[in-house]
Amino acid sequence: MPELRSRPRRTRAPKNPDPILNQNPNPITQPQPQPSQKLTVRKTRTAQNKKNNNNNQKKNKEKKAVGVGKRRRAKAGPVIETRSFKLDEEQAGGEGAMDEYDSGGRSADKGPGAEDEGLAPIPEKVQVGGSPVYKIEKKLGKGGFGQVYVGRRMGTGPGAVEVALKFEHRSSKGCNYGPPYEWQIYNALGGSHGVPRVHYKGRQADYYIMVMDMLGPSLWDVWNNSSHTMSIEMVACIAIEAISILEKMHSRGYVHGDVKPENFLLGPPGTLEEKKLFLVDLGLATRWRDSTGQHVDYDQRPDVFRGTVRYASVHAHLGRTGSRRDDLESLAYTLIFLLRGRLPWQGYQGENKGFLVCKKKMVTSPENLCCFCPQPFRQFVEYVVNLKFDEEPNYAKYISLFDGIVGPNPDIRPINTDGAQKLICQVGQKRGRLTMEEEDDEQPKKKIRMGMPATQWISVYNARRPMKQRYHYNVADVRLSQHIEKGNEDGLFISSVASCSNLWALIMDAGTGFSSQVYELSPYFLHKEWIMEQWDKNYYISAIAGTSNGSSLVVMSKGTQFLQQSYKVSESFPFKWINKKWREGFYVTAMATAGSRWAIVMSRGAGFSDQVVELDFLYPSEGIHRRWDHGFRITSTAATWDQAAFVLSVPRRKLADETQETLRTSAFPSTHVKEKWAKNLHGDAIGESGSCQTTSLEEEWCSTPIQFRRSSQLPKPFGFISSCRAKMAPSLVCRII
Ligand SMILES: Nc1ncnc2c1ncn2[C@@H]1O[C@H](COP(=O)(O)OP(=O)(O)OP(=O)(O)O)[C@@H](O)[C@H]1O
């Protein structure tokens, strides 16, 4: 299996170093748009791994690729395991925000031979794969993986006189298993609309060399060389042609994975192709459709990031499998960048950068992002950020959005739009006539990205045979014991706890299967000594909740099926740790948050055969529905004010009825719980959830059940109500917007 490609991405020395990045850590106060900051370009290549992951992941959890990129020392809280009773330093490590990025900068031009320290010099002449001999001339560019030079054919003979030669050193991580992964993609796509042709490729001494069409400046170069501006017509033409290039690439089953101004090149100046647009750098391209024509499976791996932070789609930030929508979202950001000269998420610094950028993308509405842009750009953004994972983009419609901006005569446009013209004709022929009007009747899309303060409860219900269940909410600390004792007297144990505004909610249940239970209300999140004491007495954590003031309620029970337990408290969602524990046979069995801190409890013997995490700034409806379709059911929920995590599991024991419903309500769903009980649907866990800040309001805040029916049931004790409180501090939303 090829290794993850992960190494610093070098950038050209910026002509105008961005003072913001060096001096001003607070981008929000920075009034002026700034030029592109190449130093921020960071990327990890995982294309091959991703493909393999897709194939192997379900079969073998052990083979799940772990997060790539730099490891960091921990600043996180304790990781505690039963039996060993010691802090595990290694487990505590590495859970910063998205730490998949390596920084670097593009290098300034150098002559051949003046290469990276330790690498063999670039040869003066090249002949590979039966090519003519090329003399190496000036350097055209350099990325994290390759260096590109002009090659001039020596002597006479067939073939282009001037070519571009892309060199990748054999020690480059991408070449660990032989020729660069990008070669495969060029084999499939080279020469198709908007992709340069590869003439020859082969290895010479220490370098893998690809001989390709010589192209001209990148869109970033053009923008940078024209005082950081670009005319609206020019950007509209780029939009039109870029959409057609992506359509072609997508129609061949691939997504590009790193769409940005630096990767769009024009043809060589002074040639017939100087107004033609090309998309290069296919090293992150992946298949969105397999060889049988099926869409690849959805997955989310929050520790994996592929792409360039500034232009990556929100889904790419969140580690979701790449699909067509991601290229289009990156294109939208590329266009807005070219028009406005700056994107609202530029300027963030530090190890939390990826997370902050992603969050900013989420809370920036299309209106705000495009406030100085003509309407078609805003419409384009709105369409593409609302695309579903496997939704077919309506390329022709997106192209038509820009009709009103570009001049009617394609021959005098600043960018050649032939490809788009062809696409529109093809679509028109396919349908007999172009029926854009019909599509205008489409229901307006839900606006899922727009900062709106909101608070919601998310409750999850599972079908179960009827049994006694009771809930309490808005319970103050002092009243807690009273309810619990009364419940215990009636044969009920706590199945789930949550907190909202430092008041508790709890669900007590006769069907937990527990034989005995203890709980502690503690000012700590979490109280290690008490938990360890209870572990000694064979109690295991069965429910936890935290409050914004940092206190916690931990419930530990006997009679669970757990064999061993481990928990971690962390400043950010500890996906790496979860991933590691999965490989050791643990599964997440409880989660809670206190402010922005997370506590995750994982257990051996949890009764699950597989588990995944859905992490989002919103309620991740789409991901949850997809997981449901694959037999996963929600088994834990928690959220901070800006992130919601759902853990979904496949139970080992398949039971007859596995109906699961989720409800999102603005108040504790007391009346709904009773309705569910009437249908033999029982709640199972309550947790406080943040997130859902955006316009889910338009989706459904209140009580519309999302229902899914199948055949099997979650094992106890994860079978009844799990609800989580979603909260968005209005002041913070305002600040973010
Ligand atoms: N065919 C070409 N003709 C002219 N210049 C090119 C060509 N291909 C690439 N370049 C230049 O070389 C630079 C690096 O190329 P490319 O992006 O393919 O390398 P990379 O190492 O894969 O980069 P990245 O780090 O973005 O993955 C490009 O930004 C572009 O400026």
PDB file of N, CA and C in Angstrom, residues 378-433:
ATOM      1  N   ARG A 378     -22.503  35.056  -6.523  1.00  0.00           N
ATOM      2  CA  ARG A 378     -23.160  34.632  -5.278  1.00  0.00           C
ATOM      3  C   ARG A 378     -24.031  33.395  -5.554  1.00  0.00           C
ATOM      4  N   GLN A 379     -24.738  33.435  -6.678  1.00  0.00           N
ATOM      5  CA  GLN A 379     -25.598  32.283  -6.991  1.00  0.00           C
ATOM      6  C   GLN A 379     -24.763  31.019  -7.161  1.00  0.00           C
ATOM      7  N   PHE A 380     -23.614  31.182  -7.806  1.00  0.00           N
ATOM      8  CA  PHE A 380     -22.737  30.023  -8.012  1.00  0.00           C
ATOM      9  C   PHE A 380     -22.293  29.460  -6.651  1.00  0.00           C
ATOM     10  N   VAL A 381     -21.872  30.358  -5.767  1.00  0.00           N
ATOM     11  CA  VAL A 381     -21.453  29.894  -4.432  1.00  0.00           C
ATOM     12  C   VAL A 381     -22.613  29.168  -3.757  1.00  0.00           C
ATOM     13  N   GLU A 382     -23.793  29.759  -3.824  1.00  0.00           N
ATOM     14  CA  GLU A 382     -24.945  29.150  -3.157  1.00  0.00           C
ATOM     15  C   GLU A 382     -25.216  27.743  -3.696  1.00  0.00           C
ATOM     16  N   TYR A 383     -25.156  27.621  -5.012  1.00  0.00           N
ATOM     17  CA  TYR A 383     -25.399  26.289  -5.586  1.00  0.00           C
ATOM     18  C   TYR A 383     -24.363  25.287  -5.091  1.00  0.00           C
ATOM     19  N   VAL A 384     -23.104  25.665  -5.182  1.00  0.00           N
ATOM     20  CA  VAL A 384     -22.095  24.628  -4.962  1.00  0.00           C
ATOM     21  C   VAL A 384     -21.899  24.276  -3.492  1.00  0.00           C
ATOM     22  N   VAL A 385     -22.095  25.233  -2.583  1.00  0.00           N
ATOM     23  CA  VAL A 385     -21.908  24.848  -1.176  1.00  0.00           C
ATOM     24  C   VAL A 385     -23.080  24.014  -0.672  1.00  0.00           C
ATOM     25  N   ASN A 386     -24.136  23.977  -1.437  1.00  0.00           N
ATOM     26  CA  ASN A 386     -25.275  23.168  -1.015  1.00  0.00           C
ATOM     27  C   ASN A 386     -25.347  21.807  -1.703  1.00  0.00           C
ATOM     28  N   LEU A 387     -24.343  21.492  -2.506  1.00  0.00           N
ATOM     29  CA  LEU A 387     -24.388  20.202  -3.202  1.00  0.00           C
ATOM     30  C   LEU A 387     -24.203  19.052  -2.215  1.00  0.00           C
ATOM     31  N   LYS A 388     -24.910  17.997  -2.470  1.00  0.00           N
ATOM     32  CA  LYS A 388     -24.754  16.800  -1.646  1.00  0.00           C
ATOM     33  C   LYS A 388     -23.543  16.008  -2.125  1.00  0.00           C
ATOM     34  N   PHE A 389     -23.129  15.059  -1.293  1.00  0.00           N
ATOM     35  CA  PHE A 389     -21.925  14.283  -1.576  1.00  0.00           C
ATOM     36  C   PHE A 389     -21.943  13.664  -2.981  1.00  0.00           C
ATOM     37  N   ASP A 390     -23.057  13.032  -3.341  1.00  0.00           N
ATOM     38  CA  ASP A 390     -23.057  12.336  -4.636  1.00  0.00           C
ATOM     39  C   ASP A 390     -23.981  13.018  -5.648  1.00  0.00           C
ATOM     40  N   GLU A 391     -24.328  14.245  -5.378  1.00  0.00           N
ATOM     41  CA  GLU A 391     -25.231  14.955  -6.290  1.00  0.00           C
ATOM     42  C   GLU A 391     -24.497  15.321  -7.582  1.00  0.00           C
ATOM     43  N   GLU A 392     -25.188  15.154  -8.688  1.00  0.00           N
ATOM     44  CA  GLU A 392     -24.576  15.536  -9.957  1.00  0.00           C
ATOM     45  C   GLU A 392     -24.691  17.051 -10.126  1.00  0.00           C
ATOM     46  N   PRO A 393     -23.568  17.738 -10.235  1.00  0.00           N
ATOM     47  CA  PRO A 393     -23.656  19.192 -10.406  1.00  0.00           C
ATOM     48  C   PRO A 393     -24.282  19.531 -11.755  1.00  0.00           C
ATOM     49  N   ASN A 394     -25.005  20.611 -11.793  1.00  0.00           N
ATOM     50  CA  ASN A 394     -25.628  21.051 -13.042  1.00  0.00           C
ATOM     51  C   ASN A 394     -24.676  22.061 -13.711  1.00  0.00           C
ATOM     52  N   TYR A 395     -23.650  21.513 -14.352  1.00  0.00           N
ATOM     53  CA  TYR A 395     -22.580  22.359 -14.900  1.00  0.00           C
ATOM     54  C   TYR A 395     -23.124  23.397 -15.890  1.00  0.00           C
ATOM     55  N   ALA A 396     -24.029  22.934 -16.766  1.00  0.00           N
ATOM     56  CA  ALA A 396     -24.533  23.844 -17.799  1.00  0.00           C
ATOM     57  C   ALA A 396     -25.259  25.024 -17.150  1.00  0.00           C
ATOM     58  N   LYS A 397     -25.965  24.723 -16.105  1.00  0.00           N
ATOM     59  CA  LYS A 397     -26.694  25.793 -15.430  1.00  0.00           C
ATOM     60  C   LYS A 397     -25.717  26.782 -14.773  1.00  0.00           C
ATOM     61  N   TYR A 398     -24.677  26.241 -14.169  1.00  0.00           N
ATOM     62  CA  TYR A 398     -23.699  27.136 -13.529  1.00  0.00           C
ATOM     63  C   TYR A 398     -23.054  28.038 -14.589  1.00  0.00           C
ATOM     64  N   ILE A 399     -22.743  27.437 -15.727  1.00  0.00           N
ATOM     65  CA  ILE A 399     -22.126  28.231 -16.801  1.00  0.00           C
ATOM     66  C   ILE A 399     -23.079  29.339 -17.237  1.00  0.00           C
ATOM     67  N   SER A 400     -24.347  28.973 -17.331  1.00  0.00           N
ATOM     68  CA  SER A 400     -25.312  29.964 -17.843  1.00  0.00           C
ATOM     69  C   SER A 400     -25.475  31.149 -16.885  1.00  0.00           C
ATOM     70  N   LEU A 401     -25.132  30.940 -15.617  1.00  0.00           N
ATOM     71  CA  LEU A 401     -25.235  32.051 -14.656  1.00  0.00           C
ATOM     72  C   LEU A 401     -24.421  33.262 -15.116  1.00  0.00           C
ATOM     73  N   PHE A 402     -23.301  32.967 -15.807  1.00  0.00           N
ATOM     74  CA  PHE A 402     -22.365  34.045 -16.140  1.00  0.00           C
ATOM     75  C   PHE A 402     -22.616  34.646 -17.527  1.00  0.00           C
ATOM     76  N   ASP A 403     -23.656  34.139 -18.200  1.00  0.00           N
ATOM     77  CA  ASP A 403     -23.956  34.621 -19.553  1.00  0.00           C
ATOM     78  C   ASP A 403     -24.056  36.137 -19.631  1.00  0.00           C
ATOM     79  N   GLY A 404     -24.726  36.687 -18.635  1.00  0.00           N
ATOM     80  CA  GLY A 404     -24.991  38.125 -18.683  1.00  0.00           C
ATOM     81  C   GLY A 404     -23.756  38.981 -18.472  1.00  0.00           C
ATOM     82  N   ILE A 405     -22.687  38.386 -18.000  1.00  0.00           N
ATOM     83  CA  ILE A 405     -21.479  39.184 -17.719  1.00  0.00           C
ATOM     84  C   ILE A 405     -20.532  39.194 -18.906  1.00  0.00           C
ATOM     85  N   VAL A 406     -20.404  38.047 -19.558  1.00  0.00           N
ATOM     86  CA  VAL A 406     -19.418  37.979 -20.641  1.00  0.00           C
ATOM     87  C   VAL A 406     -20.034  38.515 -21.941  1.00  0.00           C
ATOM     88  N   GLY A 407     -19.179  39.032 -22.771  1.00  0.00           N
ATOM     89  CA  GLY A 407     -19.663  39.578 -24.033  1.00  0.00           C
ATOM     90  C   GLY A 407     -20.249  38.482 -24.909  1.00  0.00           C
ATOM     91  N   PRO A 408     -21.160  38.852 -25.831  1.00  0.00           N
ATOM     92  CA  PRO A 408     -21.836  37.830 -26.644  1.00  0.00           C
ATOM     93  C   PRO A 408     -20.911  37.140 -27.640  1.00  0.00           C
ATOM     94  N   ASN A 409     -19.845  37.820 -28.033  1.00  0.00           N
ATOM     95  CA  ASN A 409     -18.970  37.226 -29.051  1.00  0.00           C
ATOM     96  C   ASN A 409     -17.812  36.479 -28.397  1.00  0.00           C
ATOM     97  N   PRO A 410     -17.874  35.140 -28.439  1.00  0.00           N
ATOM     98  CA  PRO A 410     -16.829  34.357 -27.759  1.00  0.00           C
ATOM     99  C   PRO A 410     -15.425  34.661 -28.281  1.00  0.00           C
ATOM    100  N   ASP A 411     -15.332  35.130 -29.539  1.00  0.00           N
ATOM    101  CA  ASP A 411     -14.003  35.334 -30.127  1.00  0.00           C
ATOM    102  C   ASP A 411     -13.217  36.463 -29.463  1.00  0.00           C
ATOM    103  N   ILE A 412     -13.936  37.388 -28.866  1.00  0.00           N
ATOM    104  CA  ILE A 412     -13.193  38.514 -28.278  1.00  0.00           C
ATOM    105  C   ILE A 412     -13.182  38.473 -26.737  1.00  0.00           C
ATOM    106  N   ARG A 413     -13.482  37.317 -26.192  1.00  0.00           N
ATOM    107  CA  ARG A 413     -13.446  37.201 -24.731  1.00  0.00           C
ATOM    108  C   ARG A 413     -11.999  37.078 -24.250  1.00  0.00           C
ATOM    109  N   PRO A 414     -11.722  37.563 -23.046  1.00  0.00           N
ATOM    110  CA  PRO A 414     -10.328  37.497 -22.567  1.00  0.00           C
ATOM    111  C   PRO A 414      -9.822  36.086 -22.316  1.00  0.00           C
ATOM    112  N   ILE A 415     -10.760  35.165 -22.128  1.00  0.00           N
ATOM    113  CA  ILE A 415     -10.384  33.752 -21.980  1.00  0.00           C
ATOM    114  C   ILE A 415     -11.230  32.973 -22.968  1.00  0.00           C
ATOM    115  N   ASN A 416     -10.579  32.019 -23.571  1.00  0.00           N
ATOM    116  CA  ASN A 416     -11.249  31.168 -24.532  1.00  0.00           C
ATOM    117  C   ASN A 416     -12.297  30.306 -23.808  1.00  0.00           C
ATOM    118  N   THR A 417     -13.547  30.373 -24.278  1.00  0.00           N
ATOM    119  CA  THR A 417     -14.603  29.598 -23.614  1.00  0.00           C
ATOM    120  C   THR A 417     -15.165  28.504 -24.526  1.00  0.00           C
ATOM    121  N   ASP A 418     -14.327  28.018 -25.435  1.00  0.00           N
ATOM    122  CA  ASP A 418     -14.778  26.985 -26.381  1.00  0.00           C
ATOM    123  C   ASP A 418     -15.336  25.753 -25.690  1.00  0.00           C
ATOM    124  N   GLY A 419     -14.625  25.335 -24.644  1.00  0.00           N
ATOM    125  CA  GLY A 419     -15.027  24.109 -23.945  1.00  0.00           C
ATOM    126  C   GLY A 419     -16.432  24.249 -23.404  1.00  0.00           C
ATOM    127  N   ALA A 420     -16.693  25.418 -22.816  1.00  0.00           N
ATOM    128  CA  ALA A 420     -18.014  25.645 -22.225  1.00  0.00           C
ATOM    129  C   ALA A 420     -19.077  25.677 -23.319  1.00  0.00           C
ATOM    130  N   GLN A 421     -18.726  26.304 -24.470  1.00  0.00           N
ATOM    131  CA  GLN A 421     -19.662  26.376 -25.586  1.00  0.00           C
ATOM    132  C   GLN A 421     -20.072  24.958 -25.996  1.00  0.00           C
ATOM    133  N   LYS A 422     -19.069  24.093 -26.106  1.00  0.00           N
ATOM    134  CA  LYS A 422     -19.334  22.706 -26.511  1.00  0.00           C
ATOM    135  C   LYS A 422     -20.244  22.021 -25.511  1.00  0.00           C
ATOM    136  N   LEU A 423     -19.931  22.242 -24.247  1.00  0.00           N
ATOM    137  CA  LEU A 423     -20.717  21.587 -23.197  1.00  0.00           C
ATOM    138  C   LEU A 423     -22.182  22.006 -23.279  1.00  0.00           C
ATOM    139  N   ILE A 424     -22.378  23.316 -23.455  1.00  0.00           N
ATOM    140  CA  ILE A 424     -23.752  23.816 -23.517  1.00  0.00           C
ATOM    141  C   ILE A 424     -24.475  23.177 -24.716  1.00  0.00           C
ATOM    142  N   CYS A 425     -23.765  23.077 -25.869  1.00  0.00           N
ATOM    143  CA  CYS A 425     -24.377  22.463 -27.047  1.00  0.00           C
ATOM    144  C   CYS A 425     -24.747  21.017 -26.769  1.00  0.00           C
ATOM    145  N   GLN A 426     -23.798  20.285 -26.150  1.00  0.00           N
ATOM    146  CA  GLN A 426     -24.056  18.867 -25.876  1.00  0.00           C
ATOM    147  C   GLN A 426     -25.274  18.702 -24.984  1.00  0.00           C
ATOM    148  N   VAL A 427     -25.300  19.514 -23.934  1.00  0.00           N
ATOM    149  CA  VAL A 427     -26.421  19.408 -23.001  1.00  0.00           C
ATOM    150  C   VAL A 427     -27.718  19.730 -23.735  1.00  0.00           C
ATOM    151  N   GLY A 428     -27.650  20.771 -24.563  1.00  0.00           N
ATOM    152  CA  GLY A 428     -28.832  21.178 -25.314  1.00  0.00           C
ATOM    153  C   GLY A 428     -29.314  20.060 -26.216  1.00  0.00           C
ATOM    154  N   GLN A 429     -28.353  19.419 -26.901  1.00  0.00           N
ATOM    155  CA  GLN A 429     -28.738  18.329 -27.810  1.00  0.00           C
ATOM    156  C   GLN A 429     -29.336  17.166 -27.032  1.00  0.00           C
ATOM    157  N   LYS A 430     -28.731  16.884 -25.905  1.00  0.00           N
ATOM    158  CA  LYS A 430     -29.213  15.760 -25.109  1.00  0.00           C
ATOM    159  C   LYS A 430     -30.670  15.955 -24.727  1.00  0.00           C
ATOM    160  N   ARG A 431     -30.995  17.159 -24.406  1.00  0.00           N
ATOM    161  CA  ARG A 431     -32.365  17.404 -23.939  1.00  0.00           C
ATOM    162  C   ARG A 431     -33.299  17.834 -25.056  1.00  0.00           C
ATOM    163  N   GLY A 432     -32.790  17.853 -26.268  1.00  0.00           N
ATOM    164  CA  GLY A 432     -33.623  18.330 -27.357  1.00  0.00           C
ATOM    165  C   GLY A 432     -33.527  19.839 -27.442  1.00  0.00           C
ATOM    166  N   ARG A 433     -33.595  20.460 -26.337  1.00  0.00           N
ATOM    167  CA  ARG A 433     -33.388  21.906 -26.281  1.00  0.00           C
ATOM    168  C   ARG A 433     -32.915  22.243 -24.872  1.00  0.00           C
TER     169      ARG A 433
END
